[in-house]
Amino acid sequence: DSASANLYSQLVAADCIAQAGLSPQQHHAGKGMLGIPTPKQFSDLTLPKCQEIWKTYQLKHAIASGAEGFKLDEDDVDVSVGFNDSTVFPSGMMGYQFHNLEGYIWQRLYHEMFASLGKRTWLQSRGGYAGSQAYPTNSYSDGYVYSTYVIGVVNSGFSGLIWAPEMRHATCTSNHTAEQKADFVRRSQLMFLS
């Protein structure tokens, strides 16, 4: 839409965009026709000017419209859907460094936006870093193996991490088998336990 196009234009004009080439094996939004590598753009939110552009956009278009929480997806180290380690950001930071900080940067940015309005928020995030624990953010993963969920819940209890398994692949309708329905119940129980 025109609002997001305007956001992108502002980020480009302020030199906030890192360019990363994607390989044909990478299947996310940056992939061109026939698997030909195309550039994918990423905002360098380590720079204050870029943070302000992003905050202004979110405050005007999302938070002012009533959004009270956000799922910060793809803010982890998954290079198959994001930038590679050799990407150079406008701040001079390399991709391998930004991978470590990205989840933390997004969490801090969103909590600062809400704090500026005198409000609190709750986020879900796949990535974090030292300092992330200062923000009320629920960690989650995209692993869908039930045993992985159990291990995650147990480990989070020992570490103080607020973690919850994602329920995306757990559905229960009349068309599902008894095994699929039992899986849904187990995953639901684990969600409440977490």
PDB file of C-alpha atoms in Angstrom:
ATOM      1  CA  ASP A   1       0.000   0.000   0.000  1.00  0.00           C
ATOM      2  CA  SER A   2       1.019   3.659  -0.236  1.00  0.00           C
ATOM      3  CA  ALA A   3       1.863   3.924   3.494  1.00  0.00           C
ATOM      4  CA  SER A   4       4.363   1.066   3.375  1.00  0.00           C
ATOM      5  CA  ALA A   5       5.783   2.374   0.086  1.00  0.00           C
ATOM      6  CA  ASN A   6       6.290   5.728   1.801  1.00  0.00           C
ATOM      7  CA  LEU A   7       8.007   3.983   4.734  1.00  0.00           C
ATOM      8  CA  TYR A   8      10.349   2.184   2.346  1.00  0.00           C
ATOM      9  CA  SER A   9      11.125   5.446   0.483  1.00  0.00           C
ATOM     10  CA  GLN A  10      11.982   7.162   3.769  1.00  0.00           C
ATOM     11  CA  LEU A  11      14.263   4.299   4.848  1.00  0.00           C
ATOM     12  CA  VAL A  12      16.053   4.341   1.484  1.00  0.00           C
ATOM     13  CA  ALA A  13      16.477   8.143   1.563  1.00  0.00           C
ATOM     14  CA  ALA A  14      17.946   7.940   5.086  1.00  0.00           C
ATOM     15  CA  ASP A  15      20.402   5.189   4.014  1.00  0.00           C
ATOM     16  CA  CYS A  16      18.823   2.641   6.363  1.00  0.00           C
ATOM     17  CA  ILE A  17      18.645  -0.330   3.983  1.00  0.00           C
ATOM     18  CA  ALA A  18      21.167  -3.153   3.747  1.00  0.00           C
ATOM     19  CA  GLN A  19      21.219  -5.168   0.546  1.00  0.00           C
ATOM     20  CA  ALA A  20      21.584  -8.933   0.671  1.00  0.00           C
ATOM     21  CA  GLY A  21      21.735 -11.277  -2.285  1.00  0.00           C
ATOM     22  CA  LEU A  22      19.678 -14.440  -1.889  1.00  0.00           C
ATOM     23  CA  SER A  23      20.714 -17.772  -3.338  1.00  0.00           C
ATOM     24  CA  PRO A  24      18.273 -19.832  -5.430  1.00  0.00           C
ATOM     25  CA  GLN A  25      17.888 -22.176  -2.441  1.00  0.00           C
ATOM     26  CA  GLN A  26      16.484 -19.380  -0.290  1.00  0.00           C
ATOM     27  CA  HIS A  27      12.756 -19.402  -0.709  1.00  0.00           C
ATOM     28  CA  HIS A  28      11.462 -16.278   1.019  1.00  0.00           C
ATOM     29  CA  ALA A  29      10.029 -13.062  -0.422  1.00  0.00           C
ATOM     30  CA  GLY A  30      13.270 -11.960  -2.078  1.00  0.00           C
ATOM     31  CA  LYS A  31      13.328 -14.875  -4.534  1.00  0.00           C
ATOM     32  CA  GLY A  32      12.701 -13.834  -8.102  1.00  0.00           C
ATOM     33  CA  MET A  33      11.152 -15.731 -10.978  1.00  0.00           C
ATOM     34  CA  LEU A  34      12.702 -19.089 -11.839  1.00  0.00           C
ATOM     35  CA  GLY A  35      14.851 -19.037  -8.714  1.00  0.00           C
ATOM     36  CA  ILE A  36      17.085 -16.208  -9.948  1.00  0.00           C
ATOM     37  CA  PRO A  37      18.738 -14.446  -6.978  1.00  0.00           C
ATOM     38  CA  THR A  38      17.336 -10.993  -6.290  1.00  0.00           C
ATOM     39  CA  PRO A  39      18.251  -8.429  -3.661  1.00  0.00           C
ATOM     40  CA  LYS A  40      16.275  -8.354  -0.448  1.00  0.00           C
ATOM     41  CA  GLN A  41      16.263  -5.255   1.712  1.00  0.00           C
ATOM     42  CA  PHE A  42      16.664  -5.113   5.485  1.00  0.00           C
ATOM     43  CA  SER A  43      16.353  -2.082   7.757  1.00  0.00           C
ATOM     44  CA  ASP A  44      19.388  -1.254   9.872  1.00  0.00           C
ATOM     45  CA  LEU A  45      17.614  -0.532  13.122  1.00  0.00           C
ATOM     46  CA  THR A  46      20.858   0.014  15.007  1.00  0.00           C
ATOM     47  CA  LEU A  47      20.857   3.561  13.632  1.00  0.00           C
ATOM     48  CA  PRO A  48      18.731   6.079  15.612  1.00  0.00           C
ATOM     49  CA  LYS A  49      17.468   7.822  12.448  1.00  0.00           C
ATOM     50  CA  CYS A  50      16.189   4.496  11.098  1.00  0.00           C
ATOM     51  CA  GLN A  51      14.550   3.636  14.414  1.00  0.00           C
ATOM     52  CA  GLU A  52      12.709   6.968  14.408  1.00  0.00           C
ATOM     53  CA  ILE A  53      11.371   6.414  10.882  1.00  0.00           C
ATOM     54  CA  TRP A  54      10.161   2.928  11.846  1.00  0.00           C
ATOM     55  CA  LYS A  55       8.650   4.100  15.154  1.00  0.00           C
ATOM     56  CA  THR A  56       6.790   6.965  13.477  1.00  0.00           C
ATOM     57  CA  TYR A  57       5.303   4.588  10.919  1.00  0.00           C
ATOM     58  CA  GLN A  58       4.219   1.987  13.507  1.00  0.00           C
ATOM     59  CA  LEU A  59       2.803   4.589  15.885  1.00  0.00           C
ATOM     60  CA  LYS A  60       0.733   6.145  13.099  1.00  0.00           C
ATOM     61  CA  HIS A  61      -0.396   3.047  11.210  1.00  0.00           C
ATOM     62  CA  ALA A  62      -0.529   0.193  13.729  1.00  0.00           C
ATOM     63  CA  ILE A  63      -0.602   1.409  17.310  1.00  0.00           C
ATOM     64  CA  ALA A  64      -2.928   4.348  16.630  1.00  0.00           C
ATOM     65  CA  SER A  65      -5.270   1.827  14.965  1.00  0.00           C
ATOM     66  CA  GLY A  66      -5.457  -0.183  18.173  1.00  0.00           C
ATOM     67  CA  ALA A  67      -2.647  -2.753  17.938  1.00  0.00           C
ATOM     68  CA  GLU A  68      -1.591  -3.627  21.490  1.00  0.00           C
ATOM     69  CA  GLY A  69       0.910  -6.406  20.887  1.00  0.00           C
ATOM     70  CA  PHE A  70       3.036  -7.788  18.087  1.00  0.00           C
ATOM     71  CA  LYS A  71       4.446 -11.106  16.954  1.00  0.00           C
ATOM     72  CA  LEU A  72       7.997 -10.325  15.887  1.00  0.00           C
ATOM     73  CA  ASP A  73       8.477 -13.106  13.374  1.00  0.00           C
ATOM     74  CA  GLU A  74      11.704 -13.831  11.488  1.00  0.00           C
ATOM     75  CA  ASP A  75      13.840 -11.962  14.035  1.00  0.00           C
ATOM     76  CA  ASP A  76      16.160 -14.865  14.678  1.00  0.00           C
ATOM     77  CA  VAL A  77      19.181 -16.389  12.977  1.00  0.00           C
ATOM     78  CA  ASP A  78      17.333 -18.254  10.209  1.00  0.00           C
ATOM     79  CA  VAL A  79      19.403 -17.304   7.148  1.00  0.00           C
ATOM     80  CA  SER A  80      17.090 -19.244   4.805  1.00  0.00           C
ATOM     81  CA  VAL A  81      14.516 -16.453   5.111  1.00  0.00           C
ATOM     82  CA  GLY A  82      16.692 -13.465   5.837  1.00  0.00           C
ATOM     83  CA  PHE A  83      20.054 -11.898   5.212  1.00  0.00           C
ATOM     84  CA  ASN A  84      23.267 -13.867   5.099  1.00  0.00           C
ATOM     85  CA  ASP A  85      26.249 -13.478   7.419  1.00  0.00           C
ATOM     86  CA  SER A  86      28.233 -11.421   4.899  1.00  0.00           C
ATOM     87  CA  THR A  87      25.541  -8.737   4.474  1.00  0.00           C
ATOM     88  CA  VAL A  88      26.921  -5.302   5.313  1.00  0.00           C
ATOM     89  CA  PHE A  89      24.501  -2.908   7.001  1.00  0.00           C
ATOM     90  CA  PRO A  90      24.742   0.903   6.636  1.00  0.00           C
ATOM     91  CA  SER A  91      26.041   1.134  10.224  1.00  0.00           C
ATOM     92  CA  GLY A  92      28.978  -1.096   9.242  1.00  0.00           C
ATOM     93  CA  MET A  93      27.615  -4.054  11.162  1.00  0.00           C
ATOM     94  CA  MET A  94      27.964  -7.402   9.427  1.00  0.00           C
ATOM     95  CA  GLY A  95      25.110  -9.868   8.977  1.00  0.00           C
ATOM     96  CA  TYR A  96      26.599 -12.341  11.452  1.00  0.00           C
ATOM     97  CA  GLN A  97      26.625  -9.602  14.123  1.00  0.00           C
ATOM     98  CA  PHE A  98      23.131  -8.373  13.298  1.00  0.00           C
ATOM     99  CA  HIS A  99      21.749 -11.926  13.558  1.00  0.00           C
ATOM    100  CA  ASN A 100      22.669 -11.889  17.242  1.00  0.00           C
ATOM    101  CA  LEU A 101      21.113  -8.499  17.965  1.00  0.00           C
ATOM    102  CA  GLU A 102      18.052  -8.406  15.714  1.00  0.00           C
ATOM    103  CA  GLY A 103      15.511  -9.926  18.152  1.00  0.00           C
ATOM    104  CA  TYR A 104      16.706  -7.688  20.971  1.00  0.00           C
ATOM    105  CA  ILE A 105      16.588  -4.579  18.780  1.00  0.00           C
ATOM    106  CA  TRP A 106      12.996  -5.270  17.705  1.00  0.00           C
ATOM    107  CA  GLN A 107      11.880  -5.944  21.294  1.00  0.00           C
ATOM    108  CA  ARG A 108      13.487  -2.771  22.603  1.00  0.00           C
ATOM    109  CA  LEU A 109      12.060  -0.704  19.744  1.00  0.00           C
ATOM    110  CA  TYR A 110       8.469  -1.838  20.272  1.00  0.00           C
ATOM    111  CA  HIS A 111       8.594  -1.504  24.055  1.00  0.00           C
ATOM    112  CA  GLU A 112      10.016   2.026  23.677  1.00  0.00           C
ATOM    113  CA  MET A 113       7.172   2.927  21.304  1.00  0.00           C
ATOM    114  CA  PHE A 114       4.534   1.821  23.784  1.00  0.00           C
ATOM    115  CA  ALA A 115       6.359   3.415  26.732  1.00  0.00           C
ATOM    116  CA  SER A 116       6.395   6.750  24.869  1.00  0.00           C
ATOM    117  CA  LEU A 117       2.572   6.577  24.985  1.00  0.00           C
ATOM    118  CA  GLY A 118       2.494   5.570  28.638  1.00  0.00           C
ATOM    119  CA  LYS A 119       1.346   2.062  27.665  1.00  0.00           C
ATOM    120  CA  ARG A 120       2.650  -1.444  28.153  1.00  0.00           C
ATOM    121  CA  THR A 121       2.702  -4.234  25.594  1.00  0.00           C
ATOM    122  CA  TRP A 122       3.401  -7.931  25.308  1.00  0.00           C
ATOM    123  CA  LEU A 123       5.373  -9.338  22.406  1.00  0.00           C
ATOM    124  CA  GLN A 124       6.140 -12.727  20.944  1.00  0.00           C
ATOM    125  CA  SER A 125       9.611 -13.115  19.510  1.00  0.00           C
ATOM    126  CA  ARG A 126      11.793 -15.885  18.108  1.00  0.00           C
ATOM    127  CA  GLY A 127      15.045 -14.038  18.786  1.00  0.00           C
ATOM    128  CA  GLY A 128      16.703 -12.404  21.757  1.00  0.00           C
ATOM    129  CA  TYR A 129      20.073 -11.428  23.181  1.00  0.00           C
ATOM    130  CA  ALA A 130      21.609 -10.314  26.463  1.00  0.00           C
ATOM    131  CA  GLY A 131      19.268  -7.640  27.782  1.00  0.00           C
ATOM    132  CA  SER A 132      16.115  -9.048  26.189  1.00  0.00           C
ATOM    133  CA  GLN A 133      14.938 -10.356  29.538  1.00  0.00           C
ATOM    134  CA  ALA A 134      14.263  -6.748  30.581  1.00  0.00           C
ATOM    135  CA  TYR A 135      11.240  -6.701  28.252  1.00  0.00           C
ATOM    136  CA  PRO A 136       8.003  -8.664  28.751  1.00  0.00           C
ATOM    137  CA  THR A 137       8.363 -10.776  25.657  1.00  0.00           C
ATOM    138  CA  ASN A 138       7.234 -14.347  25.197  1.00  0.00           C
ATOM    139  CA  SER A 139       9.733 -16.452  23.242  1.00  0.00           C
ATOM    140  CA  TYR A 140       8.467 -19.083  20.836  1.00  0.00           C
ATOM    141  CA  SER A 141       9.840 -21.409  18.209  1.00  0.00           C
ATOM    142  CA  ASP A 142       8.692 -22.702  14.866  1.00  0.00           C
ATOM    143  CA  GLY A 143       9.686 -26.296  15.648  1.00  0.00           C
ATOM    144  CA  TYR A 144       6.562 -28.421  15.536  1.00  0.00           C
ATOM    145  CA  VAL A 145       7.778 -31.744  16.933  1.00  0.00           C
ATOM    146  CA  TYR A 146       5.905 -32.416  20.174  1.00  0.00           C
ATOM    147  CA  SER A 147       8.982 -33.741  22.020  1.00  0.00           C
ATOM    148  CA  THR A 148      10.765 -30.480  21.178  1.00  0.00           C
ATOM    149  CA  TYR A 149       7.887 -28.584  22.808  1.00  0.00           C
ATOM    150  CA  VAL A 150       8.179 -30.646  25.980  1.00  0.00           C
ATOM    151  CA  ILE A 151      11.949 -30.070  26.153  1.00  0.00           C
ATOM    152  CA  GLY A 152      11.431 -26.335  25.571  1.00  0.00           C
ATOM    153  CA  VAL A 153       8.865 -26.003  28.349  1.00  0.00           C
ATOM    154  CA  VAL A 154      11.026 -27.959  30.819  1.00  0.00           C
ATOM    155  CA  ASN A 155      14.192 -25.997  29.976  1.00  0.00           C
ATOM    156  CA  SER A 156      12.388 -22.650  30.140  1.00  0.00           C
ATOM    157  CA  GLY A 157      11.296 -23.492  33.672  1.00  0.00           C
ATOM    158  CA  PHE A 158      14.906 -23.894  34.748  1.00  0.00           C
ATOM    159  CA  SER A 159      16.185 -20.805  32.948  1.00  0.00           C
ATOM    160  CA  GLY A 160      13.477 -18.277  33.786  1.00  0.00           C
ATOM    161  CA  LEU A 161      12.691 -17.873  30.093  1.00  0.00           C
ATOM    162  CA  ILE A 162       9.078 -17.144  29.179  1.00  0.00           C
ATOM    163  CA  TRP A 163       8.532 -19.593  26.326  1.00  0.00           C
ATOM    164  CA  ALA A 164       5.503 -21.062  24.590  1.00  0.00           C
ATOM    165  CA  PRO A 165       5.196 -23.566  21.767  1.00  0.00           C
ATOM    166  CA  GLU A 166       3.384 -22.322  18.696  1.00  0.00           C
ATOM    167  CA  MET A 167       0.086 -24.038  17.915  1.00  0.00           C
ATOM    168  CA  ARG A 168       0.036 -23.411  14.161  1.00  0.00           C
ATOM    169  CA  HIS A 169       0.111 -27.071  13.091  1.00  0.00           C
ATOM    170  CA  ALA A 170      -2.210 -28.289  15.835  1.00  0.00           C
ATOM    171  CA  THR A 171      -5.784 -28.293  14.599  1.00  0.00           C
ATOM    172  CA  CYS A 172      -8.796 -30.371  15.523  1.00  0.00           C
ATOM    173  CA  THR A 173     -11.817 -30.805  13.289  1.00  0.00           C
ATOM    174  CA  SER A 174     -14.221 -33.636  12.603  1.00  0.00           C
ATOM    175  CA  ASN A 175     -12.108 -34.607   9.582  1.00  0.00           C
ATOM    176  CA  HIS A 176      -9.011 -35.343  11.675  1.00  0.00           C
ATOM    177  CA  THR A 177      -7.972 -38.791  12.836  1.00  0.00           C
ATOM    178  CA  ALA A 178      -8.024 -39.878  16.467  1.00  0.00           C
ATOM    179  CA  GLU A 179      -4.218 -39.544  16.511  1.00  0.00           C
ATOM    180  CA  GLN A 180      -4.376 -35.959  15.215  1.00  0.00           C
ATOM    181  CA  LYS A 181      -7.030 -35.084  17.780  1.00  0.00           C
ATOM    182  CA  ALA A 182      -4.895 -36.570  20.581  1.00  0.00           C
ATOM    183  CA  ASP A 183      -1.930 -34.521  19.299  1.00  0.00           C
ATOM    184  CA  PHE A 184      -4.093 -31.391  19.452  1.00  0.00           C
ATOM    185  CA  VAL A 185      -5.059 -32.120  23.065  1.00  0.00           C
ATOM    186  CA  ARG A 186      -1.416 -32.744  24.086  1.00  0.00           C
ATOM    187  CA  ARG A 187      -0.252 -29.523  22.441  1.00  0.00           C
ATOM    188  CA  SER A 188      -3.084 -27.532  24.008  1.00  0.00           C
ATOM    189  CA  GLN A 189      -2.261 -28.932  27.456  1.00  0.00           C
ATOM    190  CA  LEU A 190       1.387 -28.050  26.941  1.00  0.00           C
ATOM    191  CA  MET A 191       0.456 -24.491  25.916  1.00  0.00           C
ATOM    192  CA  PHE A 192      -1.409 -24.025  29.195  1.00  0.00           C
ATOM    193  CA  LEU A 193       1.478 -25.579  31.132  1.00  0.00           C
ATOM    194  CA  SER A 194       3.955 -23.215  29.529  1.00  0.00           C
TER     195      SER A 194
END
